[in-house]
Short mmCIF file of N, CA and C in Angstrom, two decimals:
data_model
loop_
_atom_site.label_atom_id
_atom_site.label_comp_id
_atom_site.label_asym_id
_atom_site.label_seq_id
_atom_site.Cartn_x
_atom_site.Cartn_y
_atom_site.Cartn_z
N GLN A 1359 17.45 1.26 -19.49
CA GLN A 1359 18.41 -0.16 -19.71
C GLN A 1359 16.87 -0.73 -19.24
N MET A 1360 16.18 -1.96 -19.90
CA MET A 1360 15.96 -3.46 -19.15
C MET A 1360 16.93 -3.88 -18.55
N PRO A 1361 16.13 -4.31 -17.54
CA PRO A 1361 16.61 -4.97 -16.49
C PRO A 1361 16.79 -6.68 -16.64
N ASN A 1362 17.75 -7.60 -15.71
CA ASN A 1362 17.96 -8.49 -16.89
C ASN A 1362 16.95 -10.09 -15.90
N LEU A 1363 16.27 -9.96 -16.81
CA LEU A 1363 14.29 -10.40 -15.99
C LEU A 1363 14.36 -12.15 -17.13
N GLU A 1364 14.29 -12.83 -16.17
CA GLU A 1364 14.51 -14.03 -16.19
C GLU A 1364 13.24 -14.84 -16.66
N LEU A 1365 11.92 -13.78 -16.88
CA LEU A 1365 10.89 -14.58 -17.44
C LEU A 1365 10.80 -13.69 -19.26
N LEU A 1366 11.82 -13.04 -19.03
CA LEU A 1366 12.35 -12.28 -20.24
C LEU A 1366 12.94 -13.57 -20.88
N GLU A 1367 13.92 -14.22 -20.36
CA GLU A 1367 14.42 -14.74 -21.34
C GLU A 1367 13.74 -16.74 -21.46
N GLU A 1368 13.18 -16.21 -20.76
CA GLU A 1368 12.65 -18.08 -20.56
C GLU A 1368 11.21 -17.59 -22.04
N VAL A 1369 10.37 -16.72 -22.11
CA VAL A 1369 9.86 -16.15 -22.97
C VAL A 1369 10.40 -16.76 -24.89
N THR A 1370 11.74 -15.39 -24.75
CA THR A 1370 12.56 -15.44 -25.92
C THR A 1370 12.51 -17.29 -26.15
N GLU A 1371 13.15 -17.88 -25.18
CA GLU A 1371 13.42 -19.61 -25.91
C GLU A 1371 12.38 -20.35 -25.77
N PHE A 1372 11.54 -20.22 -24.90
CA PHE A 1372 10.13 -20.82 -26.16
C PHE A 1372 9.84 -20.33 -27.45
N LEU A 1373 9.37 -19.09 -27.62
CA LEU A 1373 9.49 -19.00 -28.74
C LEU A 1373 9.82 -18.55 -29.83
N GLY A 1374 10.94 -18.42 -29.56
CA GLY A 1374 12.59 -19.20 -29.96
C GLY A 1374 12.43 -20.66 -30.22
N ARG A 1375 11.58 -21.58 -30.10
CA ARG A 1375 10.67 -23.12 -30.77
C ARG A 1375 10.18 -23.52 -31.45
N GLY A 1376 9.82 -22.01 -31.46
CA GLY A 1376 8.73 -21.80 -33.05
C GLY A 1376 6.97 -22.84 -32.25
N PRO A 1377 6.81 -22.93 -31.34
CA PRO A 1377 5.50 -23.32 -30.66
C PRO A 1377 4.27 -22.81 -31.34
N GLN A 1378 3.37 -24.13 -30.94
CA GLN A 1378 2.55 -24.24 -32.00
C GLN A 1378 1.46 -23.32 -30.99
N PRO A 1379 0.17 -22.99 -31.65
CA PRO A 1379 -0.83 -21.82 -31.11
C PRO A 1379 -0.89 -22.25 -29.64
N ASP A 1380 -1.34 -23.66 -29.55
CA ASP A 1380 -2.07 -24.50 -28.35
C ASP A 1380 -0.88 -24.51 -27.19
N GLU A 1381 0.37 -24.27 -27.90
CA GLU A 1381 1.64 -23.94 -26.30
C GLU A 1381 1.61 -22.83 -25.69
N ILE A 1382 1.44 -22.50 -27.27
CA ILE A 1382 1.15 -20.46 -26.70
C ILE A 1382 0.78 -20.82 -25.05
N VAL A 1383 -0.50 -20.86 -25.65
CA VAL A 1383 -2.04 -20.91 -24.77
C VAL A 1383 -1.68 -21.07 -23.37
N ALA A 1384 -1.03 -21.98 -23.43
CA ALA A 1384 -0.44 -22.82 -22.52
C ALA A 1384 0.95 -23.00 -21.20
N PHE A 1385 1.81 -21.46 -22.31
CA PHE A 1385 2.58 -21.24 -21.35
C PHE A 1385 2.74 -20.80 -20.50
N HIS A 1386 3.44 -21.26 -19.01
CA HIS A 1386 3.69 -20.13 -18.07
C HIS A 1386 4.73 -20.12 -17.88
N GLY A 1387 5.15 -19.10 -17.16
CA GLY A 1387 7.11 -18.96 -16.92
C GLY A 1387 7.15 -19.98 -15.60
N SER A 1388 8.47 -19.98 -15.15
CA SER A 1388 8.77 -21.32 -14.04
C SER A 1388 8.34 -20.41 -12.71
N GLU A 1389 8.47 -21.82 -12.31
CA GLU A 1389 7.94 -21.48 -10.55
C GLU A 1389 8.88 -20.88 -9.99
N THR A 1390 9.86 -20.42 -10.43
CA THR A 1390 10.96 -19.66 -10.70
C THR A 1390 10.65 -18.12 -10.21
N SER A 1391 10.08 -17.97 -12.40
CA SER A 1391 10.11 -16.60 -12.14
C SER A 1391 8.72 -15.86 -11.58
N GLN A 1392 8.04 -16.59 -11.28
CA GLN A 1392 6.44 -16.76 -10.68
C GLN A 1392 6.67 -16.30 -9.06
N GLU A 1393 7.60 -16.77 -8.57
CA GLU A 1393 8.24 -17.06 -7.40
C GLU A 1393 8.67 -14.98 -7.02
N ARG A 1394 9.50 -14.58 -7.57
CA ARG A 1394 10.07 -13.54 -7.95
C ARG A 1394 8.69 -13.14 -8.10
N VAL A 1395 8.47 -12.45 -8.62
CA VAL A 1395 7.07 -11.50 -9.16
C VAL A 1395 6.19 -11.48 -7.67
N ARG A 1396 5.58 -12.35 -7.21
CA ARG A 1396 5.44 -12.83 -5.97
C ARG A 1396 5.92 -11.78 -4.98
N GLN A 1397 6.86 -12.00 -5.47
CA GLN A 1397 8.20 -10.87 -3.87
C GLN A 1397 8.37 -9.76 -4.04
N LEU A 1398 8.22 -9.40 -6.15
CA LEU A 1398 8.46 -8.47 -6.12
C LEU A 1398 6.91 -7.45 -5.30
N LEU A 1399 6.29 -7.94 -6.37
CA LEU A 1399 5.20 -7.67 -5.62
C LEU A 1399 4.38 -7.62 -3.58
N ASP A 1400 4.97 -8.25 -3.48
CA ASP A 1400 4.83 -8.10 -2.06
C ASP A 1400 5.37 -6.85 -1.40
N LYS A 1401 7.02 -6.73 -2.18
CA LYS A 1401 7.31 -5.41 -1.65
C LYS A 1401 6.42 -3.98 -1.91
N SER A 1402 6.26 -3.97 -3.10
CA SER A 1402 5.52 -3.24 -3.46
C SER A 1402 4.31 -2.69 -2.90
N ARG A 1403 3.67 -3.20 -2.37
CA ARG A 1403 2.41 -3.30 -1.47
C ARG A 1403 2.95 -2.91 -0.78
N ALA A 1404 4.25 -3.15 0.11
CA ALA A 1404 4.33 -2.97 1.36
C ALA A 1404 5.59 -1.23 1.08
N GLY A 1405 5.98 -0.39 0.19
CA GLY A 1405 6.48 0.58 -0.46
C GLY A 1405 7.67 0.05 0.05
N ALA A 1406 8.07 -1.16 -0.46
CA ALA A 1406 9.51 -1.40 0.34
C ALA A 1406 10.28 -1.34 -1.26
N LEU A 1407 10.30 -1.47 -2.16
CA LEU A 1407 11.04 -1.52 -3.85
C LEU A 1407 11.96 -0.68 -3.78
N SER A 1408 13.18 -1.69 -4.36
CA SER A 1408 14.79 0.01 -4.44
C SER A 1408 14.46 -0.01 -6.02
N ALA A 1409 15.12 0.68 -6.37
CA ALA A 1409 15.02 1.74 -7.80
C ALA A 1409 15.50 0.68 -8.48
N GLU A 1410 16.08 -0.21 -8.50
CA GLU A 1410 16.68 -1.75 -9.51
C GLU A 1410 15.06 -2.74 -9.05
N GLU A 1411 14.02 -3.12 -8.21
CA GLU A 1411 13.18 -3.78 -8.22
C GLU A 1411 12.31 -3.04 -8.86
N GLU A 1412 12.13 -2.25 -8.58
CA GLU A 1412 10.76 -1.34 -9.40
C GLU A 1412 11.23 -1.65 -10.95
N ALA A 1413 12.61 -1.35 -11.47
CA ALA A 1413 12.71 -1.62 -12.92
C ALA A 1413 12.65 -2.79 -13.23
N GLU A 1414 12.70 -4.11 -12.58
CA GLU A 1414 12.69 -4.75 -12.89
C GLU A 1414 11.16 -5.68 -13.05
N LEU A 1415 10.60 -5.09 -12.10
CA LEU A 1415 9.14 -5.77 -11.72
C LEU A 1415 8.29 -4.61 -12.86
N ASP A 1416 8.30 -3.27 -13.43
CA ASP A 1416 7.97 -2.98 -14.56
C ASP A 1416 8.23 -3.65 -16.14
N GLY A 1417 9.70 -4.13 -16.14
CA GLY A 1417 9.50 -5.07 -16.66
C GLY A 1417 9.27 -6.36 -17.06
N ILE A 1418 8.80 -6.66 -16.28
CA ILE A 1418 7.70 -8.22 -16.22
C ILE A 1418 6.37 -8.03 -16.17
N GLU A 1419 6.15 -6.84 -16.02
CA GLU A 1419 4.89 -6.22 -16.48
C GLU A 1419 5.08 -6.04 -18.02
N SER A 1420 5.64 -5.63 -18.35
CA SER A 1420 5.64 -4.88 -20.07
C SER A 1420 5.68 -6.78 -20.40
N VAL A 1421 6.70 -7.88 -20.15
CA VAL A 1421 7.30 -8.73 -20.96
C VAL A 1421 5.32 -9.35 -21.01
N ASN A 1422 4.70 -9.56 -19.54
CA ASN A 1422 3.28 -10.23 -19.10
C ASN A 1422 2.31 -9.44 -20.01
N HIS A 1423 2.77 -8.74 -19.95
CA HIS A 1423 1.58 -7.25 -21.67
C HIS A 1423 2.27 -8.19 -22.13
N LEU A 1424 2.88 -8.38 -23.23
CA LEU A 1424 2.86 -8.34 -24.37
C LEU A 1424 3.01 -9.98 -24.69
N PHE A 1425 3.23 -10.72 -23.49
CA PHE A 1425 3.44 -12.28 -23.93
C PHE A 1425 1.29 -12.60 -23.76
N ALA A 1426 0.56 -11.53 -22.75
CA ALA A 1426 -1.26 -12.10 -23.05
C ALA A 1426 -1.07 -11.44 -24.55
N LEU A 1427 -1.01 -10.48 -25.21
CA LEU A 1427 -0.98 -10.13 -26.46
C LEU A 1427 -0.93 -11.27 -27.78
N ILE A 1428 0.64 -11.61 -27.20
CA ILE A 1428 0.85 -12.91 -28.12
C ILE A 1428 -0.03 -13.78 -28.05
N LYS A 1429 -0.86 -14.50 -26.48
CA LYS A 1429 -1.40 -15.88 -26.16
C LYS A 1429 -3.12 -15.66 -27.11
N ALA A 1430 -3.22 -14.36 -26.97
CA ALA A 1430 -4.98 -13.64 -27.95
C ALA A 1430 -4.97 -14.16 -29.11
N ARG A 1431 -3.76 -13.34 -29.40
CA ARG A 1431 -3.58 -13.81 -31.88
C ARG A 1431 -3.36 -15.41 -31.47
N ALA A 1432 -2.89 -15.96 -30.94
CA ALA A 1432 -2.82 -17.81 -30.25
C ALA A 1432 -3.71 -18.70 -31.08
N TRP A 1433 -5.44 -17.78 -29.73
CA TRP A 1433 -6.46 -17.96 -29.02
C TRP A 1433 -6.99 -18.82 -30.55
N ARG A 1434 -6.73 -17.39 -31.92
CA ARG A 1434 -7.65 -17.29 -32.86
C ARG A 1434 -6.77 -17.95 -33.90
N HIS A 1435 -6.09 -19.01 -33.59
CA HIS A 1435 -5.48 -20.01 -34.66
C HIS A 1435 -5.31 -21.45 -33.58
N LEU A 1436 -6.51 -21.14 -32.55
CA LEU A 1436 -7.37 -23.01 -32.15
C LEU A 1436 -7.58 -23.30 -32.90
N PRO A 1437 -7.98 -25.33 -33.08
CA PRO A 1437 -9.55 -25.79 -33.77
C PRO A 1437 -9.71 -25.16 -33.02
N ALA A 1438 -11.34 -24.82 -33.67
CA ALA A 1438 -12.65 -24.85 -32.25
C ALA A 1438 -13.32 -25.98 -32.11
N ALA A 1439 -13.86 -26.25 -30.46
CA ALA A 1439 -14.20 -27.07 -29.71
C ALA A 1439 -15.41 -26.93 -30.70
N SER A 1440 -15.00 -29.29 -30.31
CA SER A 1440 -15.70 -29.65 -30.83
C SER A 1440 -17.00 -30.20 -29.93
#
């Protein structure tokens, strides 16, 4: 079961709007979701993650990996720099 991920909601909402390649390349999660990632990573380094938090962090990493692939494809559709 996938945990409830704010980042996943942000990404699906963003992609659902049909962004242009340059918007995809420039996309970043909200400050709130980025702060949550920092909190989870800090707890992970300290060995203090609960099972639920570990699942959340795994989910975030999966979303980030998928979106990195999407960004790489979007780069191909950007006009060449002149």
